[in-house]
Amino acid sequence: LYENGIKVLGEHKGFTMSHQLAVDIREYGGGKKVAQDLEEANIIVNKNLLPYDDQNNRDNPSGIRIGFQDVTRRGFRESDIKYLCDLMLSVVKGKRKPQEVKEEVIAFKKQFNKVEYGFKSVEEAVKYLKDSLGK
């Protein structure tokens, strides 16, 4: 997202390496509007207060929070997440209507209808821990 002119908080501190991003979306109508538009496109994010927001204006904050945990758990890989971000950006920047993107999101998600985990077994997790600790 930050490569496409969207301000991600903490990018210079490496916070973009997380599964959650706080994004300043004021330029595109604010957190409430963008979260609603993305929900219409079948992409769920949260409107989110940012540190410089008026704490009394919780209904329409400057930001959104994007969590990638669910798509990772469903088996999305980096290229899949980039594609999802492109779909999000097309809605956020007004290049496509949410309803257009919704059909594409639903079709895309059908490939990822099972839950995956980082390790396939307890044994695999234990081996990883032993290897990483040098034991």
Coordinates of N, CA and C in Angstrom, one line a residue:
L1 N 0.8 -1.2 0.0 CA 0.0 0.0 0.0 C 0.9 1.3 0.0
Y2 N 1.9 1.3 0.8 CA 2.7 2.5 1.0 C 3.5 2.7 -0.3
E3 N 3.7 1.7 -1.2 CA 4.3 2.0 -2.4 C 3.4 2.7 -3.4
N4 N 2.1 2.7 -3.1 CA 1.1 3.3 -4.0 C 0.6 4.7 -3.5
G5 N 1.4 5.3 -2.7 CA 1.0 6.7 -2.2 C 0.1 6.7 -1.0
I6 N -0.2 5.5 -0.4 CA -1.0 5.5 0.8 C -0.1 5.5 2.0
K7 N -0.4 6.4 2.9 CA 0.5 6.6 4.1 C 0.2 5.5 5.2
V8 N 1.2 4.7 5.4 CA 1.1 3.6 6.4 C 1.9 4.1 7.6
L9 N 1.3 4.2 8.7 CA 2.0 4.7 9.9 C 3.1 3.7 10.3
G10 N 4.2 4.3 10.7 CA 5.3 3.5 11.2 C 6.2 2.8 10.2
E11 N 5.9 3.1 8.9 CA 6.7 2.5 7.8 C 8.2 2.6 8.0
H12 N 8.6 3.8 8.4 CA 10.1 4.0 8.5 C 10.7 3.3 9.7
K13 N 9.8 2.7 10.6 CA 10.3 1.9 11.7 C 10.1 0.4 11.5
G14 N 9.7 0.1 10.3 CA 9.6 -1.3 10.0 C 8.2 -1.9 10.3
F15 N 7.3 -1.1 10.7 CA 6.0 -1.6 11.1 C 5.2 -2.3 10.0
T16 N 5.6 -2.1 8.8 CA 4.9 -2.7 7.6 C 5.2 -4.2 7.5
M17 N 6.1 -4.6 8.3 CA 6.4 -6.1 8.3 C 5.5 -6.8 9.2
S18 N 4.5 -6.2 9.8 CA 3.5 -6.8 10.7 C 2.3 -7.3 9.9
H19 N 1.5 -8.1 10.6 CA 0.2 -8.5 10.0 C -0.9 -7.5 10.1
Q20 N -0.6 -6.4 10.8 CA -1.6 -5.3 10.9 C -0.9 -4.0 10.5
L21 N -1.7 -3.2 9.8 CA -1.2 -1.9 9.3 C -2.3 -0.9 9.7
A22 N -1.8 0.3 10.2 CA -2.6 1.5 10.4 C -2.3 2.4 9.2
V23 N -3.4 2.8 8.5 CA -3.2 3.5 7.3 C -4.0 4.9 7.4
D24 N -3.3 6.0 7.1 CA -3.9 7.3 7.1 C -4.7 7.4 5.7
I25 N -6.0 7.6 5.8 CA -6.8 7.5 4.6 C -7.6 8.8 4.5
R26 N -7.2 9.9 5.2 CA -7.9 11.1 5.1 C -8.1 11.6 3.7
E27 N -7.1 11.5 2.9 CA -7.1 12.0 1.5 C -8.2 11.3 0.7
Y28 N -8.7 10.2 1.1 CA -9.7 9.4 0.4 C -11.0 9.4 1.0
G29 N -11.3 10.3 2.0 CA -12.6 10.4 2.6 C -12.7 10.0 4.0
G30 N -11.6 9.5 4.6 CA -11.6 9.2 6.0 C -11.9 7.7 6.3
G31 N -11.7 7.3 7.5 CA -11.8 5.9 7.9 C -13.2 5.3 7.7
K32 N -14.2 6.1 8.1 CA -15.6 5.6 8.0 C -16.0 5.3 6.6
K33 N -15.8 6.3 5.7 CA -16.1 6.1 4.3 C -15.4 4.9 3.7
V34 N -14.1 4.9 3.9 CA -13.2 3.9 3.2 C -13.6 2.5 3.8
A35 N -13.8 2.4 5.1 CA -14.2 1.1 5.6 C -15.5 0.6 5.1
Q36 N -16.5 1.5 4.9 CA -17.8 1.2 4.3 C -17.6 0.8 2.9
D37 N -16.9 1.5 2.1 CA -16.7 1.2 0.7 C -16.0 -0.2 0.5
L38 N -15.0 -0.5 1.3 CA -14.3 -1.8 1.3 C -15.3 -2.9 1.7
E39 N -16.1 -2.6 2.7 CA -17.0 -3.7 3.1 C -18.0 -4.0 2.0
E40 N -18.4 -3.0 1.3 CA -19.3 -3.2 0.1 C -18.6 -4.1 -1.0
A41 N -17.3 -4.0 -1.0 CA -16.5 -4.8 -1.9 C -16.1 -6.2 -1.3
N42 N -16.7 -6.5 -0.2 CA -16.5 -7.8 0.5 C -15.1 -7.9 1.1
I43 N -14.5 -6.7 1.5 CA -13.2 -6.7 2.1 C -13.4 -5.9 3.4
I44 N -13.2 -6.6 4.5 CA -13.5 -6.1 5.9 C -12.2 -5.5 6.5
V45 N -12.2 -4.2 6.8 CA -11.2 -3.5 7.6 C -11.9 -2.7 8.7
N46 N -11.2 -2.2 9.6 CA -11.7 -1.4 10.7 C -11.4 0.1 10.5
K47 N -12.4 1.0 10.7 CA -12.0 2.4 10.8 C -11.2 2.5 12.1
N48 N -10.2 3.4 12.1 CA -9.3 3.4 13.3 C -8.8 4.8 13.5
L49 N -8.9 5.2 14.8 CA -8.3 6.5 15.2 C -6.8 6.4 15.1
L50 N -6.2 7.5 14.6 CA -4.7 7.6 14.5 C -4.3 8.5 15.6
P51 N -3.0 8.4 16.0 CA -2.5 9.2 17.1 C -2.8 10.7 17.1
Y52 N -2.9 11.3 15.9 CA -3.1 12.7 15.8 C -4.6 13.1 15.6
D53 N -5.5 12.1 15.7 CA -6.9 12.4 15.6 C -7.5 13.0 16.8
D54 N -8.6 13.7 16.7 CA -9.3 14.2 17.8 C -10.0 13.0 18.4
Q55 N -9.7 12.7 19.7 CA -10.2 11.5 20.3 C -11.7 11.5 20.5
N56 N -12.3 12.7 20.4 CA -13.7 12.8 20.5 C -14.5 12.6 19.2
N57 N -13.7 12.4 18.1 CA -14.3 12.2 16.8 C -14.1 10.7 16.4
R58 N -14.6 9.8 17.2 CA -14.4 8.4 17.0 C -15.2 7.9 15.8
D59 N -16.3 8.6 15.4 CA -17.1 8.1 14.3 C -16.5 8.2 13.0
N60 N -15.6 9.2 12.7 CA -15.0 9.3 11.4 C -13.5 9.6 11.6
P61 N -12.7 8.6 12.0 CA -11.3 8.8 12.2 C -10.5 8.9 10.9
S62 N -9.3 9.3 11.0 CA -8.4 9.5 9.8 C -8.0 8.2 9.2
G63 N -8.1 7.1 9.9 CA -7.4 5.9 9.4 C -8.3 4.7 9.4
I64 N -7.7 3.6 8.8 CA -8.2 2.3 8.9 C -7.1 1.4 9.4
R65 N -7.5 0.2 9.9 CA -6.6 -0.8 10.4 C -6.9 -2.0 9.5
I66 N -5.8 -2.5 8.8 CA -5.9 -3.6 8.0 C -5.2 -4.8 8.6
G67 N -5.9 -5.9 8.8 CA -5.3 -7.1 9.4 C -5.2 -8.2 8.4
F68 N -4.0 -8.7 8.2 CA -3.8 -9.8 7.2 C -3.8 -11.2 7.8
Q69 N -4.1 -11.3 9.1 CA -4.1 -12.6 9.7 C -5.0 -13.6 9.1
D70 N -6.2 -13.2 8.8 CA -7.2 -14.1 8.2 C -6.8 -14.6 6.9
V71 N -6.3 -13.7 6.0 CA -6.0 -14.2 4.7 C -4.7 -15.1 4.7
T72 N -3.8 -14.8 5.6 CA -2.6 -15.6 5.8 C -3.1 -17.0 6.3
R73 N -4.0 -17.1 7.2 CA -4.5 -18.3 7.7 C -5.2 -19.1 6.6
R74 N -5.8 -18.4 5.7 CA -6.5 -19.1 4.6 C -5.5 -19.6 3.5
G75 N -4.2 -19.2 3.6 CA -3.2 -19.7 2.6 C -2.8 -18.7 1.6
F76 N -3.2 -17.4 1.7 CA -2.7 -16.4 0.8 C -1.2 -16.3 0.9
R77 N -0.5 -16.1 -0.2 CA 0.9 -15.9 -0.2 C 1.2 -14.4 -0.6
E78 N 2.4 -14.0 -0.7 CA 2.7 -12.6 -0.9 C 2.1 -12.1 -2.1
S79 N 2.1 -12.8 -3.2 CA 1.5 -12.4 -4.5 C 0.0 -12.2 -4.4
D80 N -0.6 -13.1 -3.6 CA -2.1 -13.0 -3.4 C -2.4 -11.8 -2.6
I81 N -1.6 -11.5 -1.6 CA -1.9 -10.3 -0.7 C -1.7 -9.0 -1.6
K82 N -0.7 -9.0 -2.4 CA -0.5 -7.9 -3.3 C -1.7 -7.7 -4.2
Y83 N -2.2 -8.8 -4.7 CA -3.4 -8.7 -5.6 C -4.6 -8.1 -4.8
L84 N -4.8 -8.6 -3.6 CA -5.8 -8.1 -2.7 C -5.6 -6.6 -2.4
C85 N -4.4 -6.2 -2.2 CA -4.1 -4.8 -2.0 C -4.4 -3.9 -3.2
D86 N -4.1 -4.5 -4.4 CA -4.5 -3.8 -5.6 C -6.0 -3.6 -5.7
L87 N -6.8 -4.6 -5.4 CA -8.2 -4.5 -5.4 C -8.7 -3.4 -4.4
M88 N -8.1 -3.4 -3.2 CA -8.4 -2.4 -2.2 C -8.1 -1.0 -2.7
L89 N -6.9 -0.9 -3.3 CA -6.5 0.4 -3.8 C -7.5 0.9 -4.9
S90 N -7.9 0.0 -5.7 CA -8.8 0.4 -6.8 C -10.1 1.0 -6.2
V91 N -10.6 0.5 -5.1 CA -11.8 1.0 -4.4 C -11.4 2.3 -3.7
V92 N -10.4 2.3 -2.9 CA -10.0 3.5 -2.1 C -9.8 4.7 -3.0
K93 N -9.1 4.5 -4.1 CA -8.8 5.6 -5.0 C -9.9 6.0 -5.9
G94 N -11.0 5.3 -5.8 CA -12.2 5.6 -6.7 C -12.1 5.1 -8.1
K95 N -11.1 4.2 -8.4 CA -10.9 3.8 -9.8 C -12.0 2.7 -10.2
R96 N -12.5 2.0 -9.2 CA -13.6 1.0 -9.4 C -14.6 1.1 -8.3
K97 N -15.8 0.8 -8.7 CA -16.9 0.8 -7.7 C -16.8 -0.5 -6.8
P98 N -17.2 -0.3 -5.5 CA -17.1 -1.5 -4.7 C -17.9 -2.7 -5.2
Q99 N -19.0 -2.5 -5.8 CA -19.8 -3.7 -6.3 C -19.0 -4.4 -7.4
E100 N -18.3 -3.7 -8.3 CA -17.5 -4.3 -9.3 C -16.4 -5.2 -8.7
V101 N -15.8 -4.7 -7.7 CA -14.7 -5.4 -7.0 C -15.2 -6.6 -6.2
K102 N -16.4 -6.5 -5.7 CA -17.0 -7.5 -4.8 C -17.0 -8.9 -5.5
E103 N -17.5 -8.9 -6.7 CA -17.6 -10.1 -7.5 C -16.2 -10.8 -7.7
E104 N -15.2 -9.9 -7.9 CA -13.8 -10.4 -8.1 C -13.3 -10.9 -6.8
V105 N -13.6 -10.3 -5.7 CA -13.1 -10.7 -4.4 C -13.7 -12.1 -4.0
I106 N -15.0 -12.2 -4.3 CA -15.7 -13.5 -4.0 C -15.1 -14.6 -4.8
A107 N -14.9 -14.4 -6.1 CA -14.3 -15.4 -6.9 C -12.9 -15.8 -6.5
F108 N -12.1 -14.7 -6.2 CA -10.7 -15.0 -5.8 C -10.6 -15.8 -4.5
K109 N -11.5 -15.4 -3.5 CA -11.5 -16.1 -2.2 C -11.8 -17.5 -2.3
K110 N -12.6 -18.0 -3.3 CA -13.0 -19.4 -3.4 C -11.8 -20.3 -3.5
Q111 N -10.6 -19.8 -3.9 CA -9.4 -20.6 -4.0 C -8.9 -20.9 -2.6
F112 N -9.3 -20.2 -1.6 CA -8.7 -20.2 -0.3 C -9.8 -20.6 0.7
N113 N -10.4 -21.8 0.6 CA -11.5 -22.1 1.5 C -11.1 -23.1 2.6
K114 N -9.9 -23.2 2.9 CA -9.5 -24.0 4.0 C -8.5 -23.2 4.9
V115 N -8.5 -23.6 6.2 CA -7.6 -22.9 7.1 C -6.3 -23.6 7.2
E116 N -5.2 -22.8 7.1 CA -3.8 -23.4 7.2 C -3.1 -22.8 8.4
Y117 N -2.1 -23.5 8.8 CA -1.4 -23.0 10.0 C 0.1 -23.0 9.6
G118 N 0.9 -22.3 10.4 CA 2.4 -22.2 10.1 C 3.1 -23.6 10.1
F119 N 2.6 -24.5 11.0 CA 3.2 -25.8 11.1 C 2.1 -26.8 10.8
K120 N 2.4 -27.9 10.2 CA 1.5 -29.0 9.9 C 1.3 -30.0 11.0
S121 N 2.2 -30.0 12.0 CA 2.2 -30.9 13.1 C 3.0 -30.3 14.3
V122 N 2.7 -30.9 15.5 CA 3.5 -30.5 16.6 C 5.0 -30.9 16.4
E123 N 5.2 -32.0 15.8 CA 6.6 -32.4 15.6 C 7.3 -31.4 14.7
E124 N 6.7 -30.9 13.7 CA 7.3 -29.9 12.8 C 7.6 -28.6 13.6
A125 N 6.7 -28.2 14.5 CA 7.0 -27.0 15.3 C 8.1 -27.2 16.3
V126 N 8.2 -28.4 16.9 CA 9.3 -28.7 17.8 C 10.6 -28.7 17.1
K127 N 10.6 -29.3 15.9 CA 11.9 -29.4 15.1 C 12.3 -28.0 14.7
Y128 N 11.4 -27.1 14.3 CA 11.7 -25.7 14.0 C 12.3 -25.0 15.2
L129 N 11.7 -25.2 16.3 CA 12.2 -24.5 17.5 C 13.6 -25.0 17.9
K130 N 13.8 -26.3 17.8 CA 15.1 -26.9 18.1 C 16.2 -26.4 17.1
D131 N 15.8 -26.4 15.9 CA 16.7 -25.9 14.8 C 17.1 -24.4 15.0
S132 N 16.1 -23.6 15.4 CA 16.3 -22.2 15.5 C 17.1 -21.8 16.8
L133 N 17.0 -22.7 17.8 CA 17.8 -22.5 19.0 C 19.2 -23.2 18.9
G134 N 19.4 -23.9 17.8 CA 20.7 -24.6 17.6 C 20.9 -25.8 18.5
K135 N 19.8 -26.5 18.8 CA 19.9 -27.7 19.7 C 19.6 -28.9 18.9

